[in-house]
Coordinates of C-alpha atoms and ligand atoms in Angstrom, one line a residue:
M1 CA -74.0 61.6 -10.1
A2 CA -73.4 62.4 -6.5
T3 CA -69.9 61.8 -5.1
Q4 CA -69.5 59.3 -2.3
E5 CA -69.1 62.1 0.2
E6 CA -72.4 63.8 -0.9
T7 CA -74.1 60.3 -0.7
F8 CA -72.8 59.9 2.8
K9 CA -74.1 63.3 3.8
K10 CA -77.4 62.5 2.5
I11 CA -77.5 59.2 4.5
V12 CA -76.8 61.0 7.7
A13 CA -79.4 63.6 6.9
H14 CA -81.9 60.8 6.1
C15 CA -81.1 59.1 9.3
K16 CA -82.1 62.2 11.2
E17 CA -85.1 63.1 9.1
Y18 CA -86.7 59.7 9.5
G19 CA -86.0 58.9 13.1
F20 CA -83.0 56.6 12.9
V21 CA -80.3 58.5 14.4
F22 CA -80.2 61.9 16.2
P23 CA -77.1 63.8 17.6
S24 CA -77.0 63.2 21.3
S25 CA -78.5 66.2 23.4
E26 CA -79.1 68.1 20.2
I27 CA -80.9 71.0 21.9
Y28 CA -77.6 71.8 23.5
D29 CA -75.8 71.6 20.2
G30 CA -75.0 68.0 20.6
L31 CA -71.9 66.0 22.1
G32 CA -69.0 65.0 20.0
A33 CA -69.4 61.5 18.6
V34 CA -72.3 60.6 20.7
Y35 CA -75.6 59.8 19.1
D36 CA -79.1 58.6 20.1
Y37 CA -81.2 56.1 18.0
G38 CA -84.6 57.2 17.3
Q39 CA -88.0 55.3 16.8
N40 CA -86.8 53.6 13.6
G41 CA -83.2 53.4 14.4
V42 CA -83.8 51.5 17.6
E43 CA -86.0 48.9 15.8
L44 CA -83.4 48.2 13.2
K45 CA -80.7 48.2 15.7
N46 CA -82.7 45.6 17.9
N47 CA -83.2 43.4 14.8
I48 CA -79.5 43.4 14.1
K49 CA -78.7 42.5 17.7
Q50 CA -81.3 39.7 17.5
Y51 CA -79.9 38.3 14.3
W52 CA -76.5 38.2 16.0
W53 CA -77.7 36.9 19.3
Q54 CA -79.8 34.1 17.9
S55 CA -77.1 33.1 15.3
M56 CA -74.8 32.6 18.4
T57 CA -77.0 31.0 20.8
L58 CA -79.6 29.2 18.7
L59 CA -77.3 27.8 16.0
H60 CA -74.7 26.8 18.7
E61 CA -75.7 24.5 21.6
N62 CA -72.2 25.3 23.0
I63 CA -72.6 29.0 23.2
V64 CA -74.4 30.8 26.0
G65 CA -74.9 34.5 26.7
I66 CA -74.4 36.8 29.7
D67 CA -75.0 40.4 30.4
A68 CA -72.0 41.8 32.6
S69 CA -71.9 45.2 34.1
I70 CA -70.2 48.3 32.5
F71 CA -68.4 49.0 35.8
M72 CA -65.8 46.4 36.7
H73 CA -63.3 46.1 39.4
P74 CA -60.4 48.4 38.3
T75 CA -57.8 45.7 38.5
T76 CA -59.7 44.1 35.5
W77 CA -58.1 46.7 33.4
K78 CA -54.7 46.4 34.8
A79 CA -54.8 42.7 34.0
S80 CA -56.0 43.2 30.5
G81 CA -53.4 45.6 29.6
H82 CA -55.8 48.5 29.1
V83 CA -54.4 50.7 31.7
D84 CA -50.8 50.5 30.3
A85 CA -51.4 49.9 26.6
F86 CA -54.7 50.9 25.4
N87 CA -53.3 54.1 23.9
D88 CA -53.4 55.6 20.3
P89 CA -50.5 57.7 19.0
L90 CA -51.9 61.1 18.3
I91 CA -50.4 64.0 16.3
D92 CA -51.8 67.5 15.7
N93 CA -51.6 69.7 12.7
K94 CA -50.5 73.1 13.9
D95 CA -52.2 75.0 11.2
S96 CA -55.8 73.3 11.1
K97 CA -55.4 72.4 14.8
K98 CA -56.9 69.2 13.8
R99 CA -56.0 66.1 15.7
Y100 CA -55.2 62.7 14.0
R101 CA -54.1 59.1 14.8
A102 CA -50.5 58.9 13.6
D103 CA -51.1 55.1 12.7
V104 CA -54.2 56.0 10.6
L105 CA -52.3 58.6 8.6
I106 CA -49.6 56.1 7.7
E107 CA -52.2 53.2 7.0
D108 CA -54.0 55.6 4.7
Q109 CA -50.6 56.2 2.9
L110 CA -50.2 52.5 2.4
G111 CA -53.7 52.3 1.2
K112 CA -53.0 54.8 -1.4
I113 CA -50.0 52.7 -2.8
E114 CA -52.3 49.8 -2.9
E115 CA -54.8 51.7 -4.9
K116 CA -52.1 52.6 -7.4
I117 CA -51.0 49.1 -7.8
Q118 CA -54.6 48.0 -8.3
K119 CA -55.1 50.7 -10.9
E120 CA -52.2 49.2 -12.9
V121 CA -53.7 45.7 -12.6
D122 CA -57.1 46.8 -13.7
K123 CA -55.7 48.7 -16.7
A124 CA -53.7 45.6 -17.8
K125 CA -56.7 43.4 -17.2
K126 CA -58.7 45.5 -19.6
R127 CA -56.0 45.4 -22.2
F128 CA -55.2 41.7 -22.1
G129 CA -58.7 40.3 -21.5
E130 CA -59.1 36.7 -21.1
S131 CA -55.4 35.8 -21.3
F132 CA -54.4 38.0 -18.4
D133 CA -52.3 36.4 -15.8
E134 CA -52.6 38.6 -12.7
A135 CA -50.0 36.8 -10.7
M136 CA -47.5 37.0 -13.4
F137 CA -48.2 40.6 -14.0
R138 CA -47.8 41.6 -10.3
Q139 CA -44.4 39.8 -10.3
T140 CA -43.1 41.3 -13.3
N141 CA -44.5 44.7 -14.2
P142 CA -41.9 47.2 -13.6
R143 CA -44.3 49.9 -12.4
V144 CA -46.1 47.4 -10.0
L145 CA -42.8 46.3 -8.6
E146 CA -41.7 49.9 -8.0
Y147 CA -44.9 50.6 -6.1
Q148 CA -44.5 47.3 -4.2
A149 CA -41.1 48.0 -3.1
K150 CA -42.3 51.4 -1.8
W151 CA -45.1 49.7 0.1
D152 CA -42.8 47.0 1.5
N153 CA -40.4 49.5 2.7
L154 CA -42.9 51.8 4.2
H155 CA -44.8 48.9 5.8
E156 CA -41.6 47.5 7.3
R157 CA -40.7 50.8 9.0
Y158 CA -44.4 51.2 10.1
S159 CA -44.6 47.7 11.6
K160 CA -41.4 48.2 13.6
A161 CA -42.3 51.7 14.8
M162 CA -45.8 50.3 16.0
N163 CA -44.5 47.3 17.6
D164 CA -41.8 49.3 19.5
M165 CA -44.3 52.1 20.0
D166 CA -41.5 54.4 18.8
L167 CA -43.2 57.7 18.6
E168 CA -40.4 59.6 17.1
A169 CA -40.1 56.9 14.3
L170 CA -43.8 57.3 13.6
K171 CA -43.4 61.2 13.2
Q172 CA -40.4 60.6 11.1
I173 CA -42.4 58.4 8.8
I174 CA -45.1 61.1 8.5
L175 CA -42.4 63.7 7.5
D176 CA -40.6 61.4 5.1
E177 CA -43.8 60.4 3.3
E178 CA -44.7 64.0 3.1
I179 CA -48.1 63.3 4.5
V180 CA -50.3 66.4 4.7
C181 CA -53.2 67.4 6.8
P182 CA -56.3 66.9 4.6
I183 CA -57.7 70.1 6.0
S184 CA -54.9 72.7 6.0
G185 CA -52.8 70.9 3.3
T186 CA -49.7 71.5 5.4
R187 CA -47.0 69.3 6.9
N188 CA -46.7 71.4 10.0
W189 CA -47.1 68.5 12.6
T190 CA -46.6 68.4 16.4
D191 CA -44.7 65.5 18.0
V192 CA -46.5 62.2 18.2
R193 CA -48.0 61.5 21.8
Q194 CA -49.6 58.7 23.6
F195 CA -53.3 59.0 24.5
N196 CA -55.2 56.5 26.8
L197 CA -58.7 55.9 25.4
M198 CA -60.4 54.8 28.6
F199 CA -63.0 57.1 30.4
A200 CA -62.4 57.1 34.1
T201 CA -64.8 58.1 36.9
E202 CA -65.0 57.6 40.7
M203 CA -67.1 55.2 42.7
G204 CA -67.9 55.8 46.4
S205 CA -68.9 59.1 48.1
T206 CA -66.3 59.9 50.8
A207 CA -63.2 61.6 49.9
D208 CA -60.8 58.8 51.1
G209 CA -63.2 56.0 50.1
T210 CA -63.3 56.7 46.5
M211 CA -61.9 54.3 43.8
K212 CA -61.1 55.2 40.3
I213 CA -62.9 53.1 37.9
Y214 CA -63.3 52.9 34.2
L215 CA -66.2 52.6 31.8
R216 CA -65.3 49.5 29.9
P217 CA -63.7 50.0 26.7
E218 CA -64.7 46.5 25.5
T219 CA -67.3 43.9 26.6
A220 CA -64.8 40.9 26.3
Q221 CA -63.4 41.3 29.9
G222 CA -66.9 40.9 31.4
I223 CA -66.8 37.5 29.8
F224 CA -63.3 36.6 30.9
V225 CA -63.9 37.4 34.5
N226 CA -67.0 35.2 34.4
F227 CA -65.4 32.3 32.6
L228 CA -65.5 30.0 35.7
N229 CA -68.9 31.1 36.8
V230 CA -70.4 30.2 33.5
Q231 CA -68.3 27.1 32.9
K232 CA -69.2 25.6 36.3
T233 CA -72.8 26.6 36.5
G234 CA -73.5 25.8 32.9
R235 CA -71.5 22.5 33.0
M236 CA -69.9 23.8 29.8
K237 CA -67.4 21.6 28.0
I238 CA -64.5 22.9 25.9
P239 CA -64.9 24.0 23.2
F240 CA -67.7 26.4 24.2
G241 CA -68.4 30.1 23.7
I242 CA -69.9 33.0 25.8
A243 CA -71.6 35.8 24.0
Q244 CA -72.5 39.3 25.1
I245 CA -74.0 42.5 23.7
G246 CA -73.3 45.7 25.5
K247 CA -72.2 49.2 25.7
A248 CA -68.4 50.2 25.5
F249 CA -66.8 53.5 25.7
R250 CA -63.7 54.9 24.2
N251 CA -62.4 58.4 24.3
E252 CA -61.6 58.3 20.6
I253 CA -59.1 61.0 19.4
V254 CA -60.6 61.4 16.0
A255 CA -64.4 61.2 16.1
R256 CA -65.6 61.3 12.5
Q257 CA -67.8 59.5 10.1
F258 CA -71.1 59.6 12.0
V259 CA -71.7 56.3 14.0
F260 CA -68.7 54.7 12.6
R261 CA -66.6 56.0 15.4
M262 CA -68.3 56.9 18.5
R263 CA -67.3 57.6 22.1
E264 CA -70.1 55.5 23.4
F265 CA -71.1 52.4 21.3
E266 CA -72.3 48.9 21.3
Q267 CA -70.5 45.7 20.8
M268 CA -71.6 42.1 20.1
E269 CA -68.8 39.9 21.3
M270 CA -68.3 36.2 21.5
Q271 CA -65.4 34.5 23.3
F272 CA -64.8 31.0 22.3
F273 CA -62.7 28.7 24.6
V274 CA -60.7 26.0 23.0
R275 CA -58.0 23.6 23.7
P276 CA -54.4 25.1 23.4
G277 CA -53.1 24.1 20.0
E278 CA -56.4 23.9 18.3
E279 CA -56.8 27.7 18.2
M280 CA -55.8 28.2 14.5
Q281 CA -58.5 25.8 13.3
W282 CA -61.0 27.5 15.3
F283 CA -59.8 30.9 14.1
E284 CA -60.3 29.7 10.5
H285 CA -63.8 28.3 11.4
W286 CA -65.0 31.6 12.9
K287 CA -63.6 33.6 10.1
Q288 CA -65.7 31.6 7.7
F289 CA -68.7 31.5 9.9
R290 CA -68.8 35.3 10.6
M291 CA -68.4 36.0 6.8
K292 CA -71.3 33.8 6.0
W293 CA -73.4 35.6 8.7
H294 CA -72.6 38.9 6.9
K295 CA -73.3 37.7 3.5
A296 CA -76.5 35.9 4.3
L297 CA -78.1 39.3 4.7
G298 CA -77.6 39.9 0.8
L299 CA -76.0 43.3 0.8
G300 CA -73.8 42.2 -1.9
D301 CA -70.8 39.8 -1.5
E302 CA -68.4 42.1 -3.3
K303 CA -68.8 44.6 -0.4
Y304 CA -66.9 42.5 2.0
R305 CA -63.3 41.5 2.4
Y306 CA -60.9 40.2 5.0
H307 CA -58.0 42.4 6.1
D308 CA -55.4 40.4 8.0
H309 CA -53.7 42.3 10.7
E310 CA -50.0 43.3 10.2
K311 CA -49.5 44.4 13.7
L312 CA -50.9 42.1 16.3
A313 CA -52.2 43.4 19.6
H314 CA -50.2 42.3 22.6
Y315 CA -52.6 39.4 23.3
A316 CA -53.1 38.0 19.8
N317 CA -51.4 35.4 17.7
A318 CA -53.7 35.8 14.7
A319 CA -56.2 38.5 13.8
T320 CA -58.3 39.6 10.8
D321 CA -60.9 42.2 10.2
I322 CA -64.0 41.9 8.1
E323 CA -64.2 45.0 6.2
F324 CA -67.4 46.5 4.4
L325 CA -67.4 48.9 1.6
M326 CA -68.7 52.2 3.1
P327 CA -69.1 55.3 1.0
F328 CA -65.6 56.2 2.5
G329 CA -63.9 53.0 1.5
F330 CA -63.5 49.5 2.9
K331 CA -63.6 49.8 6.8
E332 CA -63.5 47.4 9.7
V333 CA -67.0 46.3 10.8
E334 CA -65.7 43.2 12.8
G335 CA -62.6 41.8 14.3
I336 CA -61.8 38.1 14.8
H337 CA -58.8 37.6 17.0
S338 CA -57.0 34.5 18.4
R339 CA -56.2 35.8 21.9
T340 CA -54.3 32.8 23.1
D341 CA -54.5 32.2 26.8
F342 CA -53.5 35.8 27.5
D343 CA -56.7 37.2 29.2
L344 CA -57.3 34.1 31.5
S345 CA -53.7 33.9 32.5
Q346 CA -53.4 37.6 33.3
H347 CA -56.8 37.4 35.3
A348 CA -55.6 34.4 37.2
K349 CA -52.3 36.3 37.9
F350 CA -53.9 39.5 39.0
S351 CA -56.7 37.9 41.1
G352 CA -54.6 35.0 42.6
K353 CA -57.4 32.5 41.5
K354 CA -56.8 29.4 39.5
I355 CA -58.6 29.9 36.3
E356 CA -58.3 26.7 34.4
Y357 CA -60.5 24.0 32.9
F358 CA -60.2 20.4 33.7
D359 CA -60.6 18.5 30.4
P360 CA -62.1 15.0 31.1
D361 CA -61.0 13.7 27.7
L362 CA -57.3 14.6 28.1
N363 CA -57.5 14.0 31.9
K364 CA -55.6 17.3 32.6
S365 CA -56.1 20.9 33.4
Y366 CA -55.2 23.8 31.3
T367 CA -55.8 27.4 30.6
P368 CA -58.1 27.5 27.6
Y369 CA -57.2 29.5 24.4
V370 CA -59.6 32.0 23.1
I371 CA -60.9 32.9 19.7
E372 CA -62.9 36.1 19.8
T373 CA -65.4 37.7 17.3
S374 CA -66.2 41.2 18.0
I375 CA -68.5 43.3 16.0
G376 CA -69.8 46.9 16.5
V377 CA -73.6 47.1 16.3
D378 CA -73.3 50.7 15.2
R379 CA -70.9 50.0 12.4
M380 CA -73.1 47.1 11.3
F381 CA -76.1 49.5 11.4
L382 CA -74.1 52.0 9.3
S383 CA -73.1 49.5 6.6
I384 CA -76.7 48.4 6.2
M385 CA -77.9 51.9 6.0
C386 CA -75.3 52.8 3.4
S387 CA -76.0 49.8 1.3
A388 CA -79.8 50.2 1.6
Y389 CA -80.2 53.9 0.8
K390 CA -81.1 54.4 -2.9
E391 CA -82.3 57.4 -4.8
E392 CA -84.3 56.1 -7.8
Q393 CA -85.1 58.1 -11.0
L394 CA -88.7 57.3 -11.8
E395 CA -90.6 57.7 -15.0
G396 CA -91.9 61.3 -15.2
G397 CA -88.7 62.8 -13.5
D398 CA -89.7 61.8 -10.0
V399 CA -87.1 60.7 -7.4
R400 CA -87.9 58.0 -5.0
V401 CA -85.8 57.8 -1.9
V402 CA -86.0 54.1 -0.6
L403 CA -84.1 52.0 2.0
N404 CA -83.8 48.5 0.4
L405 CA -83.2 47.0 3.8
P406 CA -83.1 43.3 4.2
A407 CA -86.8 42.6 5.1
V408 CA -85.8 40.8 8.3
L409 CA -84.0 43.8 9.7
A410 CA -86.5 46.6 8.5
P411 CA -87.9 48.5 11.5
V412 CA -91.5 48.2 10.3
K413 CA -92.6 45.2 8.4
A414 CA -96.0 46.3 7.1
C415 CA -98.0 49.5 7.0
V416 CA -101.8 49.1 6.7
M417 CA -103.7 51.9 4.9
P418 CA -107.3 52.3 4.2
L419 CA -107.7 54.0 0.9
V420 CA -110.0 56.6 2.3
K421 CA -110.9 57.6 5.8
K422 CA -114.6 56.6 5.6
D423 CA -117.1 54.0 4.5
G424 CA -115.9 51.6 7.1
L425 CA -112.5 51.2 5.6
P426 CA -110.4 52.4 8.7
E427 CA -112.4 49.8 10.6
K428 CA -111.5 47.1 8.2
A429 CA -107.8 48.2 8.2
R430 CA -107.7 48.0 11.9
E431 CA -109.0 44.4 11.6
V432 CA -106.2 43.6 9.2
M433 CA -103.6 45.2 11.5
D434 CA -105.0 43.1 14.6
L435 CA -104.2 40.0 12.5
L436 CA -100.7 41.0 12.0
K437 CA -99.5 43.1 14.9
F438 CA -98.7 40.3 17.5
D439 CA -96.0 38.8 15.0
F440 CA -94.7 41.8 13.1
K441 CA -94.1 45.4 13.7
T442 CA -97.0 46.9 11.8
T443 CA -98.1 50.5 11.5
Y444 CA -101.3 52.2 10.4
D445 CA -101.5 55.3 8.2
E446 CA -104.6 57.0 6.8
K447 CA -103.2 60.5 6.2
D448 CA -102.5 62.0 2.6
S449 CA -102.7 60.3 -0.7
I450 CA -101.7 56.7 -1.1
G451 CA -98.8 57.7 -3.1
K452 CA -97.5 60.0 -0.4
R453 CA -98.1 57.3 2.1
Y454 CA -96.0 54.8 0.0
R455 CA -93.1 57.2 -0.2
R456 CA -93.1 57.6 3.6
Q457 CA -92.8 53.7 4.1
D458 CA -90.2 53.6 1.3
A459 CA -88.0 55.9 3.2
I460 CA -88.0 53.9 6.2
G461 CA -87.6 50.7 4.3
T462 CA -91.0 49.0 5.0
P463 CA -91.3 46.0 2.7
F464 CA -95.0 45.7 2.5
C465 CA -97.7 48.3 2.2
I466 CA -101.3 46.9 2.5
T467 CA -104.2 48.9 1.2
V468 CA -107.7 48.3 2.1
D469 CA -110.3 49.6 -0.4
H470 CA -114.0 49.2 -1.0
D471 CA -113.7 45.9 -2.8
T472 CA -112.1 44.5 0.4
L473 CA -115.3 44.8 2.2
N474 CA -116.7 42.2 -0.3
D475 CA -113.9 40.0 -1.3
N476 CA -111.8 40.0 1.8
A477 CA -108.5 40.8 -0.2
V478 CA -106.2 43.8 -0.1
T479 CA -103.7 45.3 -2.4
V480 CA -100.2 44.5 -1.4
R481 CA -97.5 46.9 -2.7
Y482 CA -93.9 45.8 -2.7
R483 CA -91.2 48.2 -1.7
D484 CA -88.4 47.1 -4.0
T485 CA -90.4 46.5 -7.3
M486 CA -93.3 48.9 -6.5
T487 CA -95.5 46.2 -8.0
Q488 CA -98.8 45.4 -6.6
D489 CA -100.8 42.1 -6.0
R490 CA -104.2 41.4 -4.7
V491 CA -103.8 39.0 -1.8
K492 CA -106.5 37.4 0.4
I493 CA -106.3 38.7 4.0
E494 CA -106.0 35.2 5.3
D495 CA -102.7 34.9 3.2
L496 CA -101.1 38.0 4.5
H497 CA -99.6 36.6 7.5
D498 CA -97.7 33.8 5.6
L499 CA -96.6 36.2 2.9
I500 CA -95.0 38.4 5.4
A501 CA -93.6 35.7 7.5
K502 CA -91.8 34.2 4.6
A503 CA -90.0 37.3 4.0
V504 CA -89.1 38.5 7.4
D505 CA -88.5 35.2 9.3
M506 CA -84.8 35.0 10.4
K507 CA -84.7 31.3 10.1
H508 CA -84.3 31.7 6.4
L509 CA -81.0 33.4 7.0
F510 CA -80.0 30.9 9.6
R511 CA -80.6 28.2 7.1
K512 CA -78.4 29.9 4.6
I513 CA -75.6 30.2 7.1
V514 CA -75.5 26.6 8.1
A515 CA -76.2 25.2 4.6
E516 CA -72.7 24.8 3.3
Ligands
ATP1 P1 -60.6 50.9 15.0 O1 -59.2 50.2 14.5 O2 -61.5 51.2 13.8 O3 -60.5 51.8 16.0 P2 -60.6 48.5 16.7 O4 -59.7 47.6 16.0 O5 -60.0 49.5 17.9 O6 -61.2 49.6 15.7 P3 -61.7 46.5 18.1 O7 -61.2 46.9 19.5 O8 -61.3 45.3 17.5 O9 -61.8 47.7 17.2 O10 -63.4 46.4 18.5 C1 -64.3 45.5 17.8 C2 -65.4 46.2 17.1 O11 -66.0 47.2 17.9 C3 -64.9 46.9 15.8 O12 -64.7 46.1 14.7 C4 -66.0 47.9 15.6 O13 -67.0 47.4 14.9 C5 -66.4 48.2 17.0 N1 -65.8 49.6 17.4 C6 -64.6 49.7 18.0 N2 -64.5 51.1 18.3 C7 -65.7 51.6 17.9 C8 -66.1 53.0 17.9 N3 -65.3 54.0 18.5 N4 -67.3 53.3 17.5 C9 -68.1 52.4 17.0 N5 -67.8 51.0 16.9 C10 -66.5 50.8 17.4

């Protein structure tokens, strides 16, 4: 059995070999934590974006989209708090010269204690079987209580240090907990320092006419500064939402784990404006809705969990993450935040403009509260790739590498193959392709044996392979081979369209989401 780390390496290699993701400017040896999507990656990514976009704008008549610029007036980032507070505490190990986020090192330590507790619980569960009372066990087992006390203590110190941004206290925790650098194995740490994550550049050409501007570190602010524009021109009534998909940039300290943490990445964010006082019920609503959106893809319900935030950002009064089980553990894919009226109030203050909403039902004006759902396209892409990648042992000792991608997201839906390159089969195959290609991303392949062609399609996750053979010329039927089961069916050409549509139509997912 391959370790999780080996599996992850294989997934990264597979992404490159099959045109999903390449290192950026690879011929110059790449650029740290920047990646390019290849011919298959971009299709998968576009499908993810479409799934998100449509689930927002089609399923909700009160959600509309925008596409704001990456460059924004620099005061935006003063108002949002990013100039002063978008910092990560960093620490270096003097032996390995590796740089870490101090908060991540401590959170990993908390995670290790949680794992120990879980191990005790799992052991006891096995021992006691049906009669096991987990809550009681957690409250009374001396080992668990000891770990829990340790966790509570560490957590309290950590929360306080983060809330006060007390860098010395953070370092002291790392020393007291005897946290070692995973590379050098030593505890030879530098002091903890603050590091602003925004990329800056200059706009304008003359020396005294230039202005320092930032590449946006999140898409959300483009929505907030357009709140009045959209509300007024769209005649939007509270509650309503504004959705946006776009690039964001962060000068991440530690860029690891492939497209999980990039310096240029893409976000899908939706800001939902509500009446003050109603934010908690909307927060709950969006928590549930977003989880349903994830689970409808069928990657496995057990791979998701919520992680409520211990430390709230300066703007939030509630926050949770949706985490996905990657090969390197449960990791944040999406954040859901109750941002209060912080952003709109700040922009009102810094711009001197009144940013309020007149509520005709209440007959008064107020600054709306905001619930944000914020998901990284690239992390979503990675979670899908990780759950889809399979190495199957076949009879006869062969190994098949297959991507069990949800059919709706697969880059290519069907590949049409003439059995041989003669006897009129290629022409017939082209006819079949012409029937499908306006609705589905369809490819044509006539090279190598059918078996090899199947494997190529398996490796990029194509759900349907359609083979045109000599019988097709008489019976107008083809052999459809299904990716997941490798079984084959004889299907009439006229039925192909419906067969594929049934499997790849997003509306089936949307129905699932709104069903409950
Ligand atoms: P983390 O704690 O992992 O740095 P974050 O809490 O700073 O993430 P948010 O600011 O909440 O992330 O951003 C919302 C979403 O944007 C995240 O859930 C993630 O999917 C995505 N995201 C954030 N930073 C990156 C990055 N460097 N690379 C890829 N995706 C990212």
